[in-house]
Amino acid sequence: MRAVKNLLVLYTGGTIGMLQTPQGLAPAGGFEARMRDWLGQHPEVRSPEWTLREMSPLLDSANMQQANWLAMHDAIVQAVKQDGHDGVLLLHGTDTLAYSAAALSFLLLGLDVPVVLTGSMLPAGAPDSDAWDNLAGALAVFADGVENGVQLFFAGKLLSGVHASKLRSEAFDAFAALPRHREGEQAAELPAVLSYCQPRTEVNLAVLPVYPGVQAAHVQALLDTGVKGLLLECYGSGTGPSDDEALLGVLREAGERGVLVAAISQCPEGSVVFDTYAAGSRLRDTGLVSAGGMTREAALGKLFALLGAGLDLATARHWFGLDMCGERA
């Protein structure tokens, strides 16, 4: 825990800085002036010295893509390693805020500074907005001292970047870290290939929920797009239609083709434990890797970081099964 002295505020867009346009709310530049004006009127806010940088283009976070994660990674590493910042506050839209927090948690492994993401449900300046409260709270976190790593601050709560999910679409307390059973062996030491220094590339990933009526052809169609990683959202403790031999065969063939297929639970407070039911064991035997109690956001971000580093299937499966930054703990 240490107080940050030289903070970078990285503004990516999102509701917090949106202004009204004829087409509706849209990201707008000039947020630094608005932020300094508001802080000037509220001297009680605890804040380190800060500099603001705007990403280009500014995004509604519904448009967030893997390329934007890589751009944010590069901007954060440059801010720390070249510009001397000892902390980064990332302003981001709420739709994909938890996804970005999870992805950056894995992309920035080994970067020993705190990175906190925040945003708002209503734009700064809107009546009764939560924007300034979230911004002031995040600034105070840096001023008071915060652990290294990626975290998410919202509605007065500081959440791990690999545990947070957006649970509500309207309420100000939109984010939470639900209790999920997490267990996994802690990685003793991460290889250099998985550190923040390692360049990453975009990866063709897919997410598919299991549901009554899911067919082998549906999975095959996804695989035929060339996906390198498939996140299967299973029932409960990691079950699915285990009597569908065609579906099991497609999943088995996916692994044989070098696709990393991982399983998470659809339940908000769930965990994959394949051996609980025979139906889960049959899925496991096709080569699925358990994500344990990881959220969808964390599992997707981890797949991206591992496969984007160019790891082969066996190596990626190995590291996916280990706890790298608290995602399985």
mmCIF file of C-alpha atoms in Angstrom:
data_model
loop_
_atom_site.group_PDB
_atom_site.id
_atom_site.type_symbol
_atom_site.label_atom_id
_atom_site.label_comp_id
_atom_site.label_asym_id
_atom_site.label_seq_id
_atom_site.Cartn_x
_atom_site.Cartn_y
_atom_site.Cartn_z
ATOM 1 C CA MET A 1 0.000 0.000 0.000
ATOM 2 C CA ARG A 2 1.474 3.343 -0.995
ATOM 3 C CA ALA A 3 0.198 6.776 -1.877
ATOM 4 C CA VAL A 4 0.521 7.740 -5.533
ATOM 5 C CA LYS A 5 2.353 11.004 -6.228
ATOM 6 C CA ASN A 6 2.220 11.346 -10.008
ATOM 7 C CA LEU A 7 -1.057 10.010 -11.412
ATOM 8 C CA LEU A 8 -2.040 9.606 -15.040
ATOM 9 C CA VAL A 9 -5.760 9.920 -15.724
ATOM 10 C CA LEU A 10 -6.371 8.017 -18.942
ATOM 11 C CA TYR A 11 -9.704 9.049 -20.439
ATOM 12 C CA THR A 12 -11.047 6.479 -22.905
ATOM 13 C CA GLY A 13 -14.595 7.825 -23.263
ATOM 14 C CA GLY A 14 -17.703 6.311 -21.749
ATOM 15 C CA THR A 15 -20.753 7.810 -20.103
ATOM 16 C CA ILE A 16 -18.714 9.772 -17.563
ATOM 17 C CA GLY A 17 -17.563 12.255 -20.200
ATOM 18 C CA MET A 18 -20.487 12.123 -22.618
ATOM 19 C CA LEU A 19 -22.378 15.162 -23.848
ATOM 20 C CA GLN A 20 -25.748 15.391 -25.542
ATOM 21 C CA THR A 21 -25.809 15.351 -29.358
ATOM 22 C CA PRO A 22 -28.745 15.280 -31.822
ATOM 23 C CA GLN A 23 -28.263 11.490 -31.981
ATOM 24 C CA GLY A 24 -28.116 11.056 -28.206
ATOM 25 C CA LEU A 25 -25.302 10.919 -25.652
ATOM 26 C CA ALA A 26 -21.839 10.465 -27.176
ATOM 27 C CA PRO A 27 -18.228 10.603 -25.894
ATOM 28 C CA ALA A 28 -16.822 14.112 -25.904
ATOM 29 C CA GLY A 29 -13.353 15.602 -25.575
ATOM 30 C CA GLY A 30 -12.299 18.380 -23.228
ATOM 31 C CA PHE A 31 -12.853 16.379 -20.064
ATOM 32 C CA GLU A 32 -9.682 17.668 -18.417
ATOM 33 C CA ALA A 33 -11.043 21.220 -18.227
ATOM 34 C CA ARG A 34 -14.325 19.982 -16.775
ATOM 35 C CA MET A 35 -12.501 17.845 -14.231
ATOM 36 C CA ARG A 36 -10.176 20.634 -13.122
ATOM 37 C CA ASP A 37 -13.110 23.037 -12.839
ATOM 38 C CA TRP A 38 -15.062 20.622 -10.654
ATOM 39 C CA LEU A 39 -12.070 19.827 -8.433
ATOM 40 C CA GLY A 40 -11.412 23.548 -8.077
ATOM 41 C CA GLN A 41 -14.887 23.883 -6.610
ATOM 42 C CA HIS A 42 -14.341 20.947 -4.240
ATOM 43 C CA PRO A 43 -11.014 21.459 -2.437
ATOM 44 C CA GLU A 44 -12.004 18.801 0.099
ATOM 45 C CA VAL A 45 -11.359 16.026 -2.447
ATOM 46 C CA ARG A 46 -8.129 14.178 -1.696
ATOM 47 C CA SER A 47 -6.122 13.816 -4.877
ATOM 48 C CA PRO A 48 -2.522 13.299 -5.968
ATOM 49 C CA GLU A 49 -0.989 15.460 -8.650
ATOM 50 C CA TRP A 50 -2.384 14.298 -11.966
ATOM 51 C CA THR A 51 -2.106 14.647 -15.717
ATOM 52 C CA LEU A 52 -4.888 13.701 -18.114
ATOM 53 C CA ARG A 53 -4.451 12.027 -21.465
ATOM 54 C CA GLU A 54 -7.274 11.323 -23.913
ATOM 55 C CA MET A 55 -7.275 8.135 -25.938
ATOM 56 C CA SER A 56 -8.182 8.452 -29.598
ATOM 57 C CA PRO A 57 -10.805 7.738 -30.653
ATOM 58 C CA LEU A 58 -12.931 8.213 -27.552
ATOM 59 C CA LEU A 59 -15.312 5.282 -27.239
ATOM 60 C CA ASP A 60 -18.740 4.376 -26.103
ATOM 61 C CA SER A 61 -17.547 1.237 -24.343
ATOM 62 C CA ALA A 62 -20.164 -0.826 -26.160
ATOM 63 C CA ASN A 63 -17.718 -0.512 -29.078
ATOM 64 C CA MET A 64 -14.760 -1.878 -27.085
ATOM 65 C CA GLN A 65 -12.581 -4.379 -28.986
ATOM 66 C CA GLN A 66 -9.386 -6.313 -28.289
ATOM 67 C CA ALA A 67 -7.395 -3.682 -30.187
ATOM 68 C CA ASN A 68 -8.551 -1.106 -27.641
ATOM 69 C CA TRP A 69 -7.326 -3.303 -24.773
ATOM 70 C CA LEU A 70 -3.928 -3.445 -26.450
ATOM 71 C CA ALA A 71 -3.903 0.321 -26.955
ATOM 72 C CA MET A 72 -4.763 0.895 -23.286
ATOM 73 C CA HIS A 73 -2.009 -1.524 -22.267
ATOM 74 C CA ASP A 74 0.512 0.384 -24.387
ATOM 75 C CA ALA A 75 -0.604 3.760 -23.028
ATOM 76 C CA ILE A 76 -0.335 2.539 -19.421
ATOM 77 C CA VAL A 77 3.105 0.987 -19.906
ATOM 78 C CA GLN A 78 4.368 4.146 -21.605
ATOM 79 C CA ALA A 79 2.964 6.304 -18.800
ATOM 80 C CA VAL A 80 4.826 4.255 -16.187
ATOM 81 C CA LYS A 81 8.061 3.319 -17.925
ATOM 82 C CA GLN A 82 8.674 6.446 -20.011
ATOM 83 C CA ASP A 83 6.730 9.255 -18.363
ATOM 84 C CA GLY A 84 7.343 8.376 -14.706
ATOM 85 C CA HIS A 85 3.768 7.997 -13.495
ATOM 86 C CA ASP A 86 3.355 5.800 -10.433
ATOM 87 C CA GLY A 87 -0.370 5.127 -10.842
ATOM 88 C CA VAL A 88 -3.054 5.174 -13.526
ATOM 89 C CA LEU A 89 -6.738 6.032 -13.260
ATOM 90 C CA LEU A 90 -8.596 4.803 -16.330
ATOM 91 C CA LEU A 91 -11.962 6.415 -17.108
ATOM 92 C CA HIS A 92 -14.113 3.951 -19.014
ATOM 93 C CA GLY A 93 -17.713 3.241 -19.987
ATOM 94 C CA THR A 94 -19.654 0.798 -17.839
ATOM 95 C CA ASP A 95 -20.894 -1.660 -20.484
ATOM 96 C CA THR A 96 -17.498 -3.325 -20.840
ATOM 97 C CA LEU A 97 -15.759 -1.915 -17.775
ATOM 98 C CA ALA A 98 -15.447 -5.317 -16.067
ATOM 99 C CA TYR A 99 -14.169 -6.919 -19.282
ATOM 100 C CA SER A 100 -11.419 -4.313 -19.631
ATOM 101 C CA ALA A 101 -10.493 -4.556 -15.951
ATOM 102 C CA ALA A 102 -10.085 -8.326 -16.294
ATOM 103 C CA ALA A 103 -8.153 -8.175 -19.555
ATOM 104 C CA LEU A 104 -5.767 -5.521 -18.232
ATOM 105 C CA SER A 105 -5.217 -7.552 -15.061
ATOM 106 C CA PHE A 106 -3.568 -10.230 -17.215
ATOM 107 C CA LEU A 107 -1.971 -7.911 -19.775
ATOM 108 C CA LEU A 108 -0.201 -5.875 -17.070
ATOM 109 C CA LEU A 109 1.210 -8.739 -14.986
ATOM 110 C CA GLY A 110 4.477 -7.635 -13.388
ATOM 111 C CA LEU A 111 3.864 -3.893 -13.753
ATOM 112 C CA ASP A 112 4.268 -2.762 -10.163
ATOM 113 C CA VAL A 113 1.896 0.190 -10.059
ATOM 114 C CA PRO A 114 -1.792 0.487 -9.147
ATOM 115 C CA VAL A 115 -4.267 0.805 -12.019
ATOM 116 C CA VAL A 116 -7.863 1.661 -11.109
ATOM 117 C CA LEU A 117 -10.775 1.791 -13.543
ATOM 118 C CA THR A 118 -13.926 3.804 -12.936
ATOM 119 C CA GLY A 119 -16.793 5.394 -14.793
ATOM 120 C CA SER A 120 -20.393 6.385 -14.132
ATOM 121 C CA MET A 121 -23.973 5.510 -14.901
ATOM 122 C CA LEU A 122 -24.858 9.142 -15.680
ATOM 123 C CA PRO A 123 -22.657 11.757 -17.379
ATOM 124 C CA ALA A 124 -20.703 14.275 -15.331
ATOM 125 C CA GLY A 125 -22.874 17.361 -15.112
ATOM 126 C CA ALA A 126 -26.188 15.508 -15.386
ATOM 127 C CA PRO A 127 -28.578 16.079 -12.479
ATOM 128 C CA ASP A 128 -27.846 13.697 -9.587
ATOM 129 C CA SER A 129 -25.015 12.054 -11.526
ATOM 130 C CA ASP A 130 -22.726 9.555 -9.856
ATOM 131 C CA ALA A 131 -19.787 10.662 -12.023
ATOM 132 C CA TRP A 132 -18.061 13.078 -9.681
ATOM 133 C CA ASP A 133 -18.572 10.829 -6.640
ATOM 134 C CA ASN A 134 -16.898 7.926 -8.442
ATOM 135 C CA LEU A 135 -14.090 10.132 -9.712
ATOM 136 C CA ALA A 136 -13.480 11.724 -6.304
ATOM 137 C CA GLY A 137 -13.554 8.322 -4.613
ATOM 138 C CA ALA A 138 -11.040 6.882 -7.052
ATOM 139 C CA LEU A 139 -8.710 9.857 -6.637
ATOM 140 C CA ALA A 140 -8.880 9.447 -2.855
ATOM 141 C CA VAL A 141 -7.913 5.780 -3.207
ATOM 142 C CA PHE A 142 -4.689 6.834 -4.915
ATOM 143 C CA ALA A 143 -4.024 9.631 -2.415
ATOM 144 C CA ASP A 144 -4.560 7.369 0.599
ATOM 145 C CA GLY A 145 -2.617 4.393 -0.735
ATOM 146 C CA VAL A 146 -3.597 1.406 -2.838
ATOM 147 C CA GLU A 147 -2.097 -1.958 -3.719
ATOM 148 C CA ASN A 148 -0.409 -2.582 -7.049
ATOM 149 C CA GLY A 149 -2.413 -4.340 -9.716
ATOM 150 C CA VAL A 150 -5.679 -3.680 -11.516
ATOM 151 C CA GLN A 151 -8.811 -2.820 -9.581
ATOM 152 C CA LEU A 152 -12.238 -1.329 -10.268
ATOM 153 C CA PHE A 153 -13.755 1.463 -8.167
ATOM 154 C CA PHE A 154 -17.486 2.096 -8.313
ATOM 155 C CA ALA A 155 -20.142 3.369 -5.917
ATOM 156 C CA GLY A 156 -17.686 3.494 -3.028
ATOM 157 C CA LYS A 157 -16.379 -0.040 -3.513
ATOM 158 C CA LEU A 158 -12.895 -1.087 -4.605
ATOM 159 C CA LEU A 159 -13.097 -4.451 -6.383
ATOM 160 C CA SER A 160 -10.489 -6.782 -7.799
ATOM 161 C CA GLY A 161 -10.177 -6.424 -11.548
ATOM 162 C CA VAL A 162 -10.576 -10.193 -11.980
ATOM 163 C CA HIS A 163 -13.621 -10.577 -9.716
ATOM 164 C CA ALA A 164 -15.910 -7.703 -10.757
ATOM 165 C CA SER A 165 -19.016 -8.004 -12.928
ATOM 166 C CA LYS A 166 -21.708 -5.550 -13.964
ATOM 167 C CA LEU A 167 -24.924 -6.831 -12.400
ATOM 168 C CA ARG A 168 -27.312 -3.896 -12.802
ATOM 169 C CA SER A 169 -28.088 -1.736 -15.825
ATOM 170 C CA GLU A 170 -29.597 1.259 -14.022
ATOM 171 C CA ALA A 171 -28.642 1.378 -10.336
ATOM 172 C CA PHE A 172 -25.563 3.326 -9.278
ATOM 173 C CA ASP A 173 -24.143 0.274 -7.470
ATOM 174 C CA ALA A 174 -23.920 -1.509 -10.799
ATOM 175 C CA PHE A 175 -20.802 -3.568 -10.042
ATOM 176 C CA ALA A 176 -20.112 -6.274 -7.522
ATOM 177 C CA ALA A 177 -17.878 -9.249 -6.885
ATOM 178 C CA LEU A 178 -20.251 -12.082 -6.100
ATOM 179 C CA PRO A 179 -19.058 -14.917 -3.878
ATOM 180 C CA ARG A 180 -17.845 -17.689 -6.178
ATOM 181 C CA HIS A 181 -15.997 -20.795 -5.091
ATOM 182 C CA ARG A 182 -12.436 -20.253 -6.251
ATOM 183 C CA GLU A 183 -9.582 -22.654 -5.852
ATOM 184 C CA GLY A 184 -6.448 -23.172 -7.836
ATOM 185 C CA GLU A 185 -2.771 -23.676 -7.397
ATOM 186 C CA GLN A 186 -0.878 -20.396 -7.215
ATOM 187 C CA ALA A 187 1.638 -19.932 -10.009
ATOM 188 C CA ALA A 188 5.009 -19.853 -8.257
ATOM 189 C CA GLU A 189 6.604 -17.591 -10.844
ATOM 190 C CA LEU A 190 5.261 -16.223 -14.095
ATOM 191 C CA PRO A 191 7.377 -16.665 -17.219
ATOM 192 C CA ALA A 192 8.614 -13.595 -19.068
ATOM 193 C CA VAL A 193 6.327 -14.453 -21.987
ATOM 194 C CA LEU A 194 3.322 -13.548 -19.810
ATOM 195 C CA SER A 195 4.637 -10.278 -18.379
ATOM 196 C CA TYR A 196 3.495 -6.806 -19.403
ATOM 197 C CA CYS A 197 6.608 -6.568 -21.598
ATOM 198 C CA GLN A 198 5.375 -9.303 -23.914
ATOM 199 C CA PRO A 199 3.707 -8.013 -27.080
ATOM 200 C CA ARG A 200 0.233 -9.438 -27.683
ATOM 201 C CA THR A 201 -1.843 -9.916 -30.790
ATOM 202 C CA GLU A 202 -5.589 -10.053 -31.264
ATOM 203 C CA VAL A 203 -7.136 -13.506 -30.935
ATOM 204 C CA ASN A 204 -10.279 -15.029 -32.413
ATOM 205 C CA LEU A 205 -12.289 -15.960 -29.303
ATOM 206 C CA ALA A 206 -15.890 -17.012 -28.842
ATOM 207 C CA VAL A 207 -18.324 -17.455 -25.940
ATOM 208 C CA LEU A 208 -21.226 -19.902 -26.168
ATOM 209 C CA PRO A 209 -23.833 -20.616 -23.493
ATOM 210 C CA VAL A 210 -25.111 -24.154 -23.103
ATOM 211 C CA TYR A 211 -28.913 -24.203 -23.353
ATOM 212 C CA PRO A 212 -31.638 -26.744 -24.067
ATOM 213 C CA GLY A 213 -31.422 -27.259 -27.810
ATOM 214 C CA VAL A 214 -27.772 -26.389 -28.367
ATOM 215 C CA GLN A 215 -26.488 -28.476 -31.243
ATOM 216 C CA ALA A 216 -23.172 -29.854 -32.388
ATOM 217 C CA ALA A 217 -23.694 -27.825 -35.568
ATOM 218 C CA HIS A 218 -23.791 -24.605 -33.544
ATOM 219 C CA VAL A 219 -20.429 -25.346 -31.972
ATOM 220 C CA GLN A 220 -19.020 -26.522 -35.285
ATOM 221 C CA ALA A 221 -20.089 -23.277 -36.944
ATOM 222 C CA LEU A 222 -18.129 -21.306 -34.348
ATOM 223 C CA LEU A 223 -15.089 -23.514 -34.769
ATOM 224 C CA ASP A 224 -15.259 -23.072 -38.523
ATOM 225 C CA THR A 225 -14.668 -19.336 -38.048
ATOM 226 C CA GLY A 226 -11.140 -20.203 -36.916
ATOM 227 C CA VAL A 227 -11.533 -19.547 -33.190
ATOM 228 C CA LYS A 228 -8.464 -20.244 -31.077
ATOM 229 C CA GLY A 229 -10.298 -20.178 -27.761
ATOM 230 C CA LEU A 230 -13.891 -21.085 -26.899
ATOM 231 C CA LEU A 231 -15.484 -20.277 -23.554
ATOM 232 C CA LEU A 232 -18.375 -22.636 -22.899
ATOM 233 C CA GLU A 233 -20.874 -21.392 -20.311
ATOM 234 C CA CYS A 234 -22.102 -24.609 -18.719
ATOM 235 C CA TYR A 235 -24.952 -25.310 -16.340
ATOM 236 C CA GLY A 236 -24.358 -25.236 -12.595
ATOM 237 C CA SER A 237 -21.193 -27.101 -11.657
ATOM 238 C CA GLY A 238 -20.083 -27.626 -15.251
ATOM 239 C CA THR A 239 -22.685 -29.841 -16.863
ATOM 240 C CA GLY A 240 -24.248 -29.975 -20.298
ATOM 241 C CA PRO A 241 -25.971 -32.365 -22.699
ATOM 242 C CA SER A 242 -23.691 -35.316 -22.048
ATOM 243 C CA ASP A 243 -25.845 -37.767 -24.031
ATOM 244 C CA ASP A 244 -25.311 -35.877 -27.301
ATOM 245 C CA GLU A 245 -22.489 -37.850 -28.867
ATOM 246 C CA ALA A 246 -22.249 -35.489 -31.837
ATOM 247 C CA LEU A 247 -21.755 -32.507 -29.533
ATOM 248 C CA LEU A 248 -19.174 -34.338 -27.435
ATOM 249 C CA GLY A 249 -17.370 -35.325 -30.604
ATOM 250 C CA VAL A 250 -17.188 -31.729 -31.855
ATOM 251 C CA LEU A 251 -15.762 -30.582 -28.516
ATOM 252 C CA ARG A 252 -13.205 -33.379 -28.575
ATOM 253 C CA GLU A 253 -12.177 -32.527 -32.138
ATOM 254 C CA ALA A 254 -11.779 -28.874 -31.170
ATOM 255 C CA GLY A 255 -8.981 -29.739 -28.773
ATOM 256 C CA GLU A 256 -7.397 -31.990 -31.347
ATOM 257 C CA ARG A 257 -7.372 -29.002 -33.736
ATOM 258 C CA GLY A 258 -5.549 -26.861 -31.151
ATOM 259 C CA VAL A 259 -8.518 -24.899 -29.809
ATOM 260 C CA LEU A 260 -8.504 -24.148 -26.080
ATOM 261 C CA VAL A 261 -12.034 -24.905 -24.837
ATOM 262 C CA ALA A 262 -12.699 -23.756 -21.272
ATOM 263 C CA ALA A 263 -15.803 -24.101 -19.122
ATOM 264 C CA ILE A 264 -17.338 -21.618 -16.709
ATOM 265 C CA SER A 265 -20.594 -21.774 -14.784
ATOM 266 C CA GLN A 266 -23.595 -19.790 -15.975
ATOM 267 C CA CYS A 267 -24.603 -19.201 -12.364
ATOM 268 C CA PRO A 268 -23.649 -15.797 -10.943
ATOM 269 C CA GLU A 269 -22.542 -17.590 -7.777
ATOM 270 C CA GLY A 270 -21.284 -20.749 -9.392
ATOM 271 C CA SER A 271 -18.169 -22.785 -9.966
ATOM 272 C CA VAL A 272 -17.144 -25.584 -12.305
ATOM 273 C CA VAL A 273 -16.469 -28.876 -10.526
ATOM 274 C CA PHE A 274 -16.720 -31.449 -13.290
ATOM 275 C CA ASP A 275 -16.704 -34.525 -11.068
ATOM 276 C CA THR A 276 -19.877 -33.585 -9.180
ATOM 277 C CA TYR A 277 -22.083 -35.144 -11.866
ATOM 278 C CA ALA A 278 -21.459 -37.745 -14.530
ATOM 279 C CA ALA A 279 -22.696 -35.188 -17.067
ATOM 280 C CA GLY A 280 -19.839 -32.915 -16.062
ATOM 281 C CA SER A 281 -17.292 -35.709 -16.186
ATOM 282 C CA ARG A 282 -18.250 -36.540 -19.763
ATOM 283 C CA LEU A 283 -17.716 -32.913 -20.791
ATOM 284 C CA ARG A 284 -14.366 -32.857 -19.016
ATOM 285 C CA ASP A 285 -13.300 -35.996 -20.852
ATOM 286 C CA THR A 286 -13.658 -34.205 -24.192
ATOM 287 C CA GLY A 287 -10.747 -31.991 -23.152
ATOM 288 C CA LEU A 288 -12.519 -29.036 -21.555
ATOM 289 C CA VAL A 289 -10.463 -27.032 -19.072
ATOM 290 C CA SER A 290 -12.218 -25.895 -15.915
ATOM 291 C CA ALA A 291 -12.248 -22.183 -15.173
ATOM 292 C CA GLY A 292 -13.278 -22.973 -11.610
ATOM 293 C CA GLY A 293 -15.105 -19.991 -10.174
ATOM 294 C CA MET A 294 -13.817 -17.433 -12.651
ATOM 295 C CA THR A 295 -16.279 -14.925 -14.059
ATOM 296 C CA ARG A 296 -16.919 -14.738 -17.771
ATOM 297 C CA GLU A 297 -14.937 -11.503 -17.887
ATOM 298 C CA ALA A 298 -11.911 -12.989 -16.143
ATOM 299 C CA ALA A 299 -11.932 -16.202 -18.158
ATOM 300 C CA LEU A 300 -12.218 -14.324 -21.455
ATOM 301 C CA GLY A 301 -9.458 -11.895 -20.499
ATOM 302 C CA LYS A 302 -7.207 -14.754 -19.457
ATOM 303 C CA LEU A 303 -7.778 -16.622 -22.726
ATOM 304 C CA PHE A 304 -6.923 -13.444 -24.605
ATOM 305 C CA ALA A 305 -3.714 -12.848 -22.648
ATOM 306 C CA LEU A 306 -2.490 -16.442 -22.959
ATOM 307 C CA LEU A 307 -3.341 -17.080 -26.594
ATOM 308 C CA GLY A 308 -2.425 -13.540 -27.609
ATOM 309 C CA ALA A 309 1.074 -14.212 -26.294
ATOM 310 C CA GLY A 310 1.437 -16.989 -28.841
ATOM 311 C CA LEU A 311 1.403 -19.910 -26.396
ATOM 312 C CA ASP A 312 0.747 -23.359 -27.810
ATOM 313 C CA LEU A 313 -2.325 -25.254 -26.618
ATOM 314 C CA ALA A 314 -0.598 -27.380 -23.974
ATOM 315 C CA THR A 315 1.183 -24.396 -22.430
ATOM 316 C CA ALA A 316 -1.931 -22.216 -22.517
ATOM 317 C CA ARG A 317 -3.963 -24.977 -20.850
ATOM 318 C CA HIS A 318 -1.322 -25.281 -18.129
ATOM 319 C CA TRP A 319 -1.348 -21.584 -17.263
ATOM 320 C CA PHE A 320 -5.120 -21.300 -17.579
ATOM 321 C CA GLY A 321 -5.398 -23.830 -14.773
ATOM 322 C CA LEU A 322 -3.128 -21.874 -12.405
ATOM 323 C CA ASP A 323 -3.922 -18.775 -10.385
ATOM 324 C CA MET A 324 -1.952 -15.875 -11.886
ATOM 325 C CA CYS A 325 -3.335 -12.756 -10.192
ATOM 326 C CA GLY A 326 -6.060 -13.858 -7.813
ATOM 327 C CA GLU A 327 -8.607 -14.880 -10.447
ATOM 328 C CA ARG A 328 -8.879 -18.411 -9.047
ATOM 329 C CA ALA A 329 -8.278 -17.496 -5.397
#
